[in-house]
XYZ file of C-alpha atoms in Angstrom:
693
model
C 0.000 0.000 0.000
C 1.198 3.511 -0.811
C 0.500 6.276 1.723
C -0.104 9.742 0.174
C -0.090 12.895 2.335
C -1.471 16.115 0.837
C -1.662 19.653 2.201
C -5.356 20.362 1.619
C -8.602 18.350 1.538
C -9.267 19.392 -2.070
C -5.926 17.932 -3.164
C -6.586 14.663 -1.324
C -9.949 14.530 -3.106
C -8.254 15.116 -6.487
C -5.809 12.245 -5.826
C -8.645 9.968 -4.725
C -10.597 10.768 -7.886
C -7.593 10.171 -10.146
C -6.699 6.871 -8.440
C -10.296 5.676 -7.825
C -9.853 5.478 -4.048
C -13.103 5.594 -1.993
C -13.682 7.767 1.082
C -13.909 5.919 4.396
C -15.474 8.783 6.321
C -12.150 10.200 7.571
C -9.688 9.496 4.758
C -9.451 7.654 1.421
C -8.368 4.023 1.270
C -8.402 0.899 -0.881
C -6.036 -2.043 -1.260
C -3.415 0.065 -3.060
C -3.571 3.550 -1.536
C -4.245 5.421 1.674
C -4.721 9.153 1.105
C -5.084 11.737 3.830
C -4.479 15.459 4.177
C -3.324 18.246 6.433
C -5.337 21.457 6.761
C -2.451 23.684 5.811
C -0.343 23.940 8.958
C -1.406 21.462 11.646
C 1.278 22.630 14.094
C 2.476 25.995 15.324
C 5.709 27.027 17.004
C 5.907 26.979 20.792
C 5.282 30.218 22.642
C 8.184 31.251 24.913
C 6.305 30.079 28.038
C 5.994 26.602 26.489
C 9.773 26.295 26.889
C 9.909 27.811 30.371
C 6.945 29.089 32.397
C 8.913 32.153 33.555
C 8.915 33.505 30.003
C 5.194 34.204 30.306
C 6.121 37.366 32.190
C 8.057 39.716 29.946
C 11.438 40.706 31.361
C 14.522 42.362 29.877
C 16.733 40.065 31.907
C 15.376 37.016 30.048
C 16.309 38.336 26.626
C 17.407 37.022 24.234
C 15.235 33.899 24.186
C 16.950 31.585 21.710
C 15.856 27.928 21.903
C 18.262 25.424 20.376
C 15.487 24.156 18.101
C 11.966 25.415 17.572
C 9.407 23.013 19.048
C 5.848 22.675 17.824
C 2.393 22.105 19.246
C -0.926 21.262 17.625
C -3.053 24.143 16.414
C -6.232 23.945 18.472
C -8.575 24.520 15.519
C -7.109 21.574 13.579
C -6.209 19.294 16.501
C -8.600 16.524 15.401
C -7.025 16.322 11.929
C -3.511 16.482 13.384
C -4.311 13.510 15.640
C -5.706 11.556 12.673
C -2.715 12.226 10.408
C -0.175 11.399 13.111
C -1.932 8.168 14.102
C -2.228 7.037 10.461
C 1.448 7.747 9.839
C 2.519 5.880 12.949
C 0.267 2.885 12.237
C 0.544 2.500 8.451
C 3.747 4.093 7.200
C 6.348 1.779 8.695
C 6.281 -0.932 6.037
C 4.894 1.048 3.099
C 6.193 3.797 0.812
C 5.043 7.293 1.717
C 4.538 9.992 -0.903
C 4.578 13.596 0.271
C 2.228 15.618 -1.948
C 2.054 18.883 -0.058
C 2.357 22.077 -2.115
C 5.406 22.371 -4.353
C 7.204 25.110 -2.432
C 9.137 25.916 0.726
C 6.060 26.278 2.912
C 4.550 23.020 1.663
C 7.816 21.260 2.361
C 7.927 22.681 5.891
C 4.354 21.542 6.608
C 5.238 17.976 5.644
C 8.527 17.871 7.533
C 6.931 19.107 10.763
C 4.220 16.429 10.481
C 6.827 13.715 9.893
C 8.864 14.936 12.849
C 5.837 15.052 15.154
C 4.980 11.494 14.073
C 8.484 10.427 15.085
C 9.527 9.529 11.513
C 13.192 10.297 10.861
C 14.151 7.572 8.375
C 13.224 8.945 4.935
C 14.653 6.211 2.678
C 11.133 4.954 1.901
C 9.601 8.440 1.513
C 9.198 10.164 -1.853
C 8.201 13.627 -3.078
C 5.383 14.366 -5.535
C 6.198 17.737 -7.094
C 4.134 19.717 -9.587
C 2.573 23.170 -9.815
C 0.280 22.235 -12.681
C -3.441 21.754 -12.152
C -4.090 18.395 -10.509
C -6.016 16.726 -13.297
C -6.120 12.914 -13.278
C -3.518 12.705 -16.059
C -1.130 15.108 -14.268
C -1.467 13.132 -11.029
C -0.898 9.718 -12.602
C 2.025 10.918 -14.720
C 3.727 12.814 -11.882
C 3.362 9.823 -9.551
C 5.630 7.946 -11.966
C 8.306 10.620 -11.515
C 8.441 11.003 -7.715
C 11.895 11.622 -6.276
C 13.434 10.680 -2.916
C 12.396 13.088 -0.170
C 16.081 13.612 0.612
C 16.396 15.528 -2.687
C 14.403 18.320 -1.009
C 16.332 18.459 2.280
C 17.845 21.843 1.471
C 14.393 23.314 0.863
C 13.237 21.879 4.190
C 16.228 23.438 5.959
C 15.276 26.791 4.426
C 11.716 26.413 5.708
C 12.852 25.658 9.250
C 15.407 28.473 9.175
C 12.878 31.041 7.953
C 10.349 30.031 10.595
C 12.918 30.156 13.392
C 14.267 33.499 12.172
C 10.778 35.031 12.167
C 10.155 33.630 15.656
C 13.448 34.961 17.045
C 12.977 38.454 15.626
C 9.281 38.683 16.471
C 9.520 37.418 20.049
C 12.753 39.070 21.143
C 12.617 42.460 19.445
C 8.908 42.920 20.184
C 9.486 42.234 23.891
C 12.598 44.391 23.991
C 10.993 47.471 22.458
C 7.673 47.008 24.263
C 9.336 46.842 27.674
C 11.346 49.992 26.987
C 8.440 51.927 25.472
C 5.931 50.663 28.068
C 3.434 49.788 25.336
C 2.944 46.804 23.054
C 5.118 47.173 19.954
C 4.820 44.270 17.539
C 7.900 43.832 15.341
C 8.276 41.411 12.452
C 11.039 40.607 9.985
C 8.819 41.633 7.053
C 5.945 43.637 8.535
C 8.250 46.278 10.030
C 10.053 46.778 6.712
C 6.647 47.355 5.075
C 5.656 49.810 7.817
C 8.961 51.658 7.315
C 8.218 52.020 3.605
C 4.845 53.659 4.393
C 6.691 55.936 6.842
C 9.236 56.900 4.173
C 6.508 57.666 1.660
C 4.604 59.888 4.126
C 7.812 61.688 5.066
C 8.665 62.223 1.399
C 5.196 63.674 0.772
C 5.401 65.936 3.842
C 8.828 67.265 2.838
C 7.967 67.667 -0.825
C 8.318 71.231 -2.117
C 6.246 71.761 -5.278
C 8.023 73.517 -8.136
C 5.931 75.706 -10.434
C 6.082 75.222 -14.188
C 4.163 76.347 -17.257
C 2.559 74.563 -20.169
C 1.324 76.199 -23.361
C -1.637 74.447 -24.982
C -2.495 75.507 -28.500
C -5.937 75.038 -30.049
C -5.318 74.344 -33.710
C -8.024 74.412 -36.350
C -8.274 72.951 -39.810
C -11.295 72.813 -42.079
C -11.950 69.278 -40.819
C -11.334 69.374 -37.059
C -9.843 71.082 -34.033
C -7.040 69.502 -32.016
C -4.584 70.550 -29.316
C -0.807 70.719 -29.229
C 1.774 71.689 -26.600
C 4.889 73.829 -26.870
C 8.045 71.850 -26.180
C 11.812 71.884 -25.907
C 14.251 69.035 -26.367
C 16.423 67.759 -23.551
C 20.073 67.079 -24.312
C 19.264 63.346 -24.411
C 16.688 64.011 -27.138
C 13.586 63.609 -24.983
C 10.713 66.043 -25.388
C 9.762 68.317 -22.494
C 6.487 70.269 -22.477
C 7.069 71.877 -19.064
C 8.754 75.308 -18.944
C 10.305 76.575 -15.695
C 9.340 80.201 -16.465
C 6.470 82.011 -18.160
C 8.081 82.391 -21.585
C 5.315 83.452 -23.940
C 2.536 85.998 -23.996
C -0.948 84.582 -24.553
C -1.665 86.541 -27.729
C 1.659 85.823 -29.459
C 0.313 82.799 -31.334
C -3.280 83.883 -31.909
C -4.429 83.586 -35.553
C -0.917 82.565 -36.646
C -0.413 79.916 -39.321
C 0.806 76.470 -38.238
C 3.373 74.587 -40.284
C 3.915 70.834 -40.038
C 7.595 69.949 -39.638
C 7.232 66.186 -39.405
C 4.569 63.482 -39.121
C 5.413 60.243 -37.325
C 3.232 57.166 -37.426
C 4.210 54.081 -35.466
C 2.183 50.903 -35.073
C 2.282 49.383 -31.589
C 0.954 46.159 -30.160
C 0.011 45.229 -26.602
C -0.062 41.570 -25.672
C -3.024 40.297 -23.634
C -2.621 40.424 -19.856
C -1.332 37.502 -17.845
C -3.714 35.498 -15.703
C -4.190 36.674 -12.131
C -2.125 35.555 -9.187
C -3.483 36.477 -5.751
C -1.731 39.850 -5.487
C -2.899 40.925 -8.951
C -6.477 39.932 -8.079
C -6.256 41.848 -4.800
C -5.023 44.955 -6.608
C -7.790 44.716 -9.203
C -10.488 44.127 -6.559
C -9.346 47.187 -4.635
C -9.235 49.348 -7.779
C -12.676 48.164 -8.921
C -14.582 47.593 -5.682
C -12.460 49.148 -2.873
C -12.022 45.729 -1.256
C -9.051 45.313 1.084
C -6.521 42.536 0.363
C -7.848 40.609 3.361
C -11.441 40.887 2.119
C -10.443 39.723 -1.360
C -8.500 36.771 0.038
C -11.494 35.742 2.168
C -13.798 35.971 -0.855
C -11.367 34.045 -3.076
C -11.083 31.333 -0.437
C -14.888 31.086 -0.341
C -15.052 30.826 -4.130
C -12.501 28.011 -3.931
C -13.852 26.075 -0.950
C -17.612 26.728 -0.871
C -18.590 27.327 -4.492
C -15.683 25.402 -6.077
C -15.723 27.817 -9.008
C -12.158 29.134 -8.551
C -8.786 27.407 -8.516
C -6.590 27.541 -5.411
C -6.246 31.273 -4.640
C -2.965 31.583 -2.707
C -0.806 31.370 -5.789
C 2.194 33.485 -6.856
C 2.014 32.301 -10.479
C 0.454 34.159 -13.401
C 0.888 31.287 -15.848
C -0.181 27.682 -16.332
C 1.998 24.647 -16.871
C 2.465 22.959 -20.240
C 0.473 20.000 -18.908
C -2.522 22.297 -18.339
C -3.400 22.803 -22.017
C -6.260 20.233 -21.970
C -7.629 21.739 -18.740
C -7.636 25.286 -20.139
C -9.426 24.109 -23.282
C -12.016 22.314 -21.165
C -12.558 25.366 -18.938
C -12.753 27.599 -22.017
C -15.562 25.520 -23.517
C -17.453 25.425 -20.231
C -17.112 29.122 -19.431
C -17.784 30.232 -23.028
C -21.285 28.810 -22.757
C -21.916 30.968 -19.669
C -20.069 34.128 -20.763
C -20.377 34.298 -24.580
C -19.980 38.096 -24.465
C -16.319 37.642 -23.461
C -15.413 35.423 -26.422
C -15.613 37.931 -29.291
C -11.880 38.743 -29.228
C -10.602 35.242 -28.435
C -7.700 33.878 -30.492
C -8.055 30.092 -30.171
C -4.446 29.629 -31.321
C -3.417 30.993 -27.919
C -5.008 27.969 -26.251
C -2.190 25.789 -27.549
C 1.122 24.854 -25.886
C 3.324 27.156 -28.065
C 1.734 30.147 -26.277
C 4.434 30.443 -23.619
C 2.888 33.612 -22.176
C 0.102 31.381 -20.882
C 1.822 27.971 -20.606
C 5.270 28.423 -19.083
C 6.759 25.767 -16.805
C 9.817 27.920 -16.092
C 7.669 30.648 -14.486
C 5.396 28.288 -12.566
C 5.695 28.486 -8.759
C 3.880 26.472 -6.057
C 0.477 26.660 -7.828
C -0.733 27.614 -11.283
C -2.474 30.945 -11.957
C -6.011 31.729 -10.870
C -8.631 30.447 -13.287
C -12.410 30.023 -13.115
C -13.587 26.421 -13.012
C -17.354 26.722 -13.436
C -20.155 29.295 -13.161
C -20.666 30.833 -9.728
C -23.784 29.913 -7.750
C -26.746 32.312 -7.827
C -26.700 32.334 -4.016
C -23.256 33.984 -3.909
C -23.079 37.512 -2.497
C -22.667 40.646 -4.589
C -18.972 40.968 -3.686
C -18.315 37.281 -4.339
C -19.840 37.585 -7.809
C -17.911 40.812 -8.453
C -14.525 39.285 -7.571
C -15.314 36.168 -9.588
C -16.231 38.334 -12.592
C -12.730 39.863 -12.482
C -11.175 36.399 -12.739
C -13.498 35.359 -15.568
C -12.796 38.501 -17.584
C -9.037 38.149 -17.041
C -9.234 34.498 -18.094
C -10.797 35.314 -21.468
C -8.607 38.404 -21.967
C -5.434 36.355 -21.491
C -5.992 34.460 -24.759
C -7.633 37.203 -26.789
C -6.149 39.004 -29.797
C -3.503 41.708 -29.462
C -4.511 45.316 -28.920
C -3.087 47.093 -31.989
C -2.953 50.852 -32.393
C -1.086 53.512 -34.320
C 0.695 56.284 -32.452
C 0.483 59.512 -34.423
C 2.751 62.459 -33.657
C 2.715 65.867 -35.366
C 5.748 68.131 -34.938
C 4.531 71.674 -35.563
C 5.925 75.210 -35.673
C 3.952 78.294 -34.633
C 5.768 81.642 -34.807
C 9.160 79.883 -34.593
C 8.140 77.925 -31.462
C 7.940 74.107 -31.742
C 4.707 72.408 -30.696
C 3.795 68.733 -30.534
C 0.427 66.998 -30.928
C -0.089 63.333 -30.133
C -2.900 61.031 -31.044
C -3.730 57.373 -31.194
C -5.738 55.433 -33.707
C -7.045 52.011 -32.700
C -6.463 49.384 -35.386
C -7.645 46.326 -33.423
C -9.241 46.474 -29.978
C -8.480 42.833 -29.223
C -8.382 41.994 -25.539
C -9.077 45.612 -24.548
C -12.671 45.189 -25.737
C -13.313 43.299 -22.495
C -12.347 46.347 -20.429
C -14.046 49.137 -22.384
C -16.253 50.166 -19.456
C -13.454 49.990 -16.890
C -11.712 53.106 -15.569
C -8.820 50.859 -14.561
C -6.919 48.243 -16.496
C -6.947 44.588 -15.500
C -4.028 45.105 -13.110
C -5.561 48.148 -11.433
C -3.450 50.713 -13.275
C -4.994 53.737 -14.921
C -6.580 53.123 -18.299
C -5.304 55.095 -21.290
C -6.301 58.757 -21.504
C -9.287 59.174 -23.820
C -7.538 62.143 -25.455
C -5.007 59.681 -26.842
C -7.747 58.411 -29.146
C -7.462 61.625 -31.218
C -6.612 60.839 -34.807
C -5.219 63.236 -37.409
C -6.426 61.201 -40.376
C -7.932 63.419 -43.075
C -6.668 66.692 -41.583
C -5.415 69.149 -44.193
C -1.929 69.679 -42.780
C -1.198 72.376 -45.375
C -3.839 74.712 -43.968
C -3.668 74.871 -40.166
C -4.358 77.907 -38.003
C -3.679 78.514 -34.310
C -6.878 79.829 -32.759
C -5.341 80.513 -29.343
C -2.768 79.342 -26.818
C -3.678 78.845 -23.164
C -1.010 79.375 -20.521
C -1.442 76.773 -17.789
C 0.472 77.335 -14.574
C 1.025 74.060 -12.756
C 3.084 72.605 -9.935
C 5.028 69.380 -9.685
C 3.190 66.736 -7.691
C 4.497 64.604 -4.873
C 4.117 60.845 -4.916
C 0.746 59.555 -3.825
C 0.175 57.956 -0.402
C 0.225 54.186 -0.440
C -3.049 52.389 -0.975
C -3.730 48.675 -0.769
C -2.994 48.129 -4.452
C 0.223 50.162 -4.605
C 1.485 48.677 -1.317
C 0.894 45.148 -2.618
C 2.784 46.097 -5.767
C 5.682 47.387 -3.667
C 5.741 44.170 -1.619
C 5.876 42.109 -4.811
C 8.643 44.191 -6.393
C 10.188 46.424 -3.736
C 12.638 49.167 -4.615
C 14.854 50.968 -2.132
C 17.188 53.772 -3.174
C 16.400 52.888 -6.777
C 17.514 49.271 -6.364
C 15.197 46.328 -7.028
C 15.153 43.737 -4.267
C 13.463 40.416 -3.533
C 9.762 40.391 -2.749
C 8.463 40.953 0.775
C 6.179 38.246 2.103
C 4.383 35.668 -0.030
C 1.028 35.525 -1.802
C -0.343 33.733 1.258
C 0.999 36.244 3.805
C 0.889 39.736 2.262
C -2.752 40.398 3.102
C -2.144 39.187 6.665
C 0.927 41.430 7.004
C -1.053 44.520 5.969
C -3.950 43.467 8.217
C -1.539 43.093 11.152
C -0.361 46.683 10.638
C -4.020 47.768 10.730
C -4.871 45.622 13.750
C -1.834 46.864 15.689
C -3.011 50.458 15.108
C 0.176 51.260 13.187
C -1.738 52.376 10.086
C -5.296 53.129 9.078
C -7.184 53.391 5.815
C -8.808 56.741 5.160
C -10.419 57.616 1.821
C -8.618 54.627 0.270
C -5.190 55.893 1.369
C -3.084 54.178 4.021
C -1.797 56.561 6.684
C 0.499 56.045 9.642
C -0.963 56.332 13.101
C 0.834 57.671 16.133
C 2.203 54.307 17.256
C 3.460 53.400 13.779
C 5.360 56.688 13.546
C 6.778 56.176 17.038
C 8.025 52.653 16.263
C 9.874 53.622 13.078
C 11.351 56.741 14.672
C 12.764 54.650 17.514
C 14.191 52.056 15.136
C 15.787 54.778 13.001
C 17.785 55.992 16.006
C 19.953 52.862 16.100
C 22.019 51.626 13.113
C 21.999 48.173 14.719
C 18.240 47.970 14.097
C 18.454 49.156 10.470
C 17.795 45.673 8.970
C 14.285 45.761 10.422
C 13.286 48.861 8.460
C 15.064 48.171 5.191
C 13.446 46.320 2.316
C 16.936 45.862 0.855
C 18.273 44.274 4.060
C 15.203 42.047 4.289
C 15.794 40.968 0.693
C 19.462 40.241 1.460
C 18.335 38.066 4.364
C 16.074 36.189 1.949
C 18.970 35.722 -0.478
C 21.189 34.475 2.355
C 18.441 32.048 3.407
C 18.342 30.481 -0.066
C 22.136 30.456 -0.405
C 23.118 28.997 2.983
C 20.286 28.509 5.480
C 22.655 27.600 8.313
C 24.744 30.761 7.895
C 21.540 32.786 7.552
C 20.194 31.497 10.860
C 23.512 32.115 12.610
C 23.404 35.701 11.335
C 19.847 36.176 12.633
C 20.739 34.729 16.039
C 23.777 37.027 16.257
C 21.633 40.007 15.260
C 19.006 39.254 17.916
C 21.658 38.670 20.606
C 23.506 41.896 19.812
C 20.320 43.959 19.861
C 19.119 42.493 23.167
C 22.482 43.057 24.843
C 22.796 46.643 23.635
C 21.799 49.546 25.866
C 19.029 51.186 23.860
C 17.575 54.532 24.841
C 14.036 53.810 23.607
C 11.553 56.532 24.524
C 8.391 55.822 26.504
C 5.349 55.937 24.242
C 2.908 58.628 25.299
C -0.552 58.151 23.899
C -2.026 61.194 22.235
C -5.322 62.478 23.537
C -8.135 61.970 21.027
C -10.830 63.661 23.054
C -12.399 64.089 26.487
C -14.202 61.242 28.222
C -17.915 62.152 28.485
C -18.253 60.141 31.708
C -15.356 61.318 33.882
C -13.542 64.053 31.967
C -10.367 61.984 31.508
C -8.406 61.707 28.268
C -9.615 59.263 25.631
C -6.644 57.561 23.971
C -6.248 54.988 21.234
C -5.785 51.378 22.272
C -5.323 48.305 20.079
C -9.045 47.579 19.587
C -10.765 50.639 20.989
C -10.603 54.301 22.004
C -10.745 54.225 25.797
C -10.547 56.476 28.854
C -7.041 56.549 30.321
C -8.438 56.829 33.853
C -9.465 53.165 34.027
C -6.492 52.230 36.225
C -7.121 55.263 38.477
C -10.892 55.578 38.773
C -12.102 52.447 37.003
C -13.819 54.450 34.246
C -14.809 51.977 31.528
C -15.751 54.400 28.756
C -14.939 52.820 25.387
C -15.626 53.387 21.695
C -14.867 50.106 19.948
C -12.978 50.455 16.678
C -15.260 47.843 15.160
C -18.800 49.105 15.707
C -21.747 47.532 13.918
C -19.238 45.874 11.617
C -17.728 49.208 10.512
C -14.205 50.341 11.400
C -13.958 53.657 13.228
C -10.801 55.742 12.797
C -9.245 58.096 15.333
C -10.779 61.028 13.478
C -14.205 59.325 13.679
C -13.796 58.927 17.439
C -12.711 62.573 17.785
C -15.871 63.722 15.958
C -18.098 61.589 18.141
C -16.458 62.929 21.314
C -17.194 66.522 20.243
C -20.880 65.759 19.713
C -20.729 65.358 15.950
C -22.148 62.431 14.016
C -20.357 60.006 11.712
C -21.920 58.345 8.681
C -20.784 54.819 7.914
C -21.767 52.978 4.737
C -20.310 49.574 5.496
C -22.043 48.530 8.717
C -23.305 44.965 8.998
C -26.475 43.570 10.538
C -26.561 40.340 12.540
C -27.709 38.559 9.393
C -24.698 39.848 7.466
C -26.539 42.510 5.436
C -24.568 45.683 4.709
C -26.315 48.928 5.606
C -25.625 52.648 5.864
C -26.318 54.581 9.049
C -25.416 57.580 11.185
C -23.508 56.966 14.431
C -23.723 59.369 17.358
C -22.506 59.375 20.953
C -25.334 59.916 23.485
C -24.580 59.738 27.216
C -21.424 57.764 26.517
C -23.183 55.176 24.318
C -23.029 54.786 20.523
C -26.488 55.191 18.988
C -27.666 54.483 15.454
C -29.996 56.579 13.299
C -31.078 56.447 9.668
C -31.859 58.905 6.900
C -34.509 56.673 5.369
C -36.906 53.923 6.385
C -35.275 51.723 3.736
C -31.892 51.920 5.521
C -33.544 50.972 8.806
C -35.282 48.027 7.161
C -31.989 46.731 5.710
C -30.397 46.759 9.153
C -33.052 44.407 10.425
């Protein structure tokens, strides 16, 4: 009998289907195979107090806490499955080959190795590794099972997994305790999350220090007998580039009025844009935020529901934007199925792109852990509005990815008006192709701005020999600072971070990025306001303290974090030694960390004390003195209240929230007020009140 261990129930089910193994009620088994699954991680790392009870009380004298090896305990929520898997391994594996079929990546390898260790299995000579990132169709499963390799071939990957987990534990536990004890407030620090927080801090600082520089643009309105179009005055930079911004006001408004326009040169260049890649999780999260203002965490939750409950979406936590070469039959099958449901998306399809030579779609070299996100079947009518909206993004992206090229002609007129050069640009669409699927969108499929409609100007048919300048408008403008981070731009930074102009390795994984951002929100380091992410008082305090000490620089540097990641992949043992040395040095150093003083948000309506921001609420700071329990919970009626919301309520003003939730899960809009220290709800209309019920 062959024992197969998978990471998820859906994968175990796929193996059972491919191998015709029946379900026993707890696992799959016949005379040839026993198939069971984890539930992702079944075990979590020990807390410090699990090693020694004294560590439950935080003390500087106990730091650094560096266990020789990280020990593990069962995750309470999946304890039943952990017990089943361990007992099956201990009872059945001894005399039979075991195939590890957890996800094809570092985290999947770690999950399996921890389970084996907890089952007391150290001899791996009879254990083999199933490894593929292609869709688990019956043919892929049966063919890959013929190519399994000894588990020992993946020992280095396992060492990396253990090293990364221990490094995150050491940094998180030790540095968080160290800073929190000094600052006399809880300061959560993480190897990746703090680097992300520092990037938001840098962006806000850059915006605050930005000094706008005025410049001028001169926009000419040019008429011919056929049409009117616009052009801009320009100069050429020494590198040949064209600049339409002038540092000084160079021209009088009436200089060009009624003057003839001569055409110096006409350039026409055909350009082609390939269809977009399929979504990975981060790309879907960016698109869902751009289209529906959903946070990364909300999108991940919805995607997981589409995968688990409705079974209409492939596994969502994927970093890949391509399929494997073995997935060609699957894509063709899905195309036929989805075309019947969404015929309006098939008009631009190029069926030649459904074949293996299309390496933009089928690329084994770019495949990681799991294949790209694809729809599997139509979504159920019972799905919520947001679930259907997110699914529609995936469906549209799916069809767009194998649609015809977008082909257009860039048209450029180089003009002269009264000895001053002007330029006019236009674009003529030759073939809409895949862009026809996004005609109504204000954003592209990746959440970036769609092309300016003015670019659709065409100069075809214009009599270039008879042009007249009607007028020139002088437009005084100022240079703009960078925009604050939003969910989509922060996700993009985490995928491809740049620091001091240098590209570095990604921060976090597809499975963890949403959780990292959510942790920053939950720890009251940042908040979302009008779609922008802004630092809160505690987030600013943490980064300012870390900036004071060069020794702590790796925690706030995306580049340093990336170098750690490179070191992990190069030599996991040396990487871990470096992390342990870093933690030890920091904990032994005398650090002059300031005490965190909470800023007053408003006055307590019950006792007159100061209301300050806590992790989950805005509370009276007199609780420890007088026992005053006044609290405004950050999550009220399902809506998140910001510090500015709390300040308004404390001054007697009302706050309107559009994303409250009833007990039945319905979203409603209402007005929140503070009356006698209690949050009250009111409505503008009877319809709003009815929805709440």
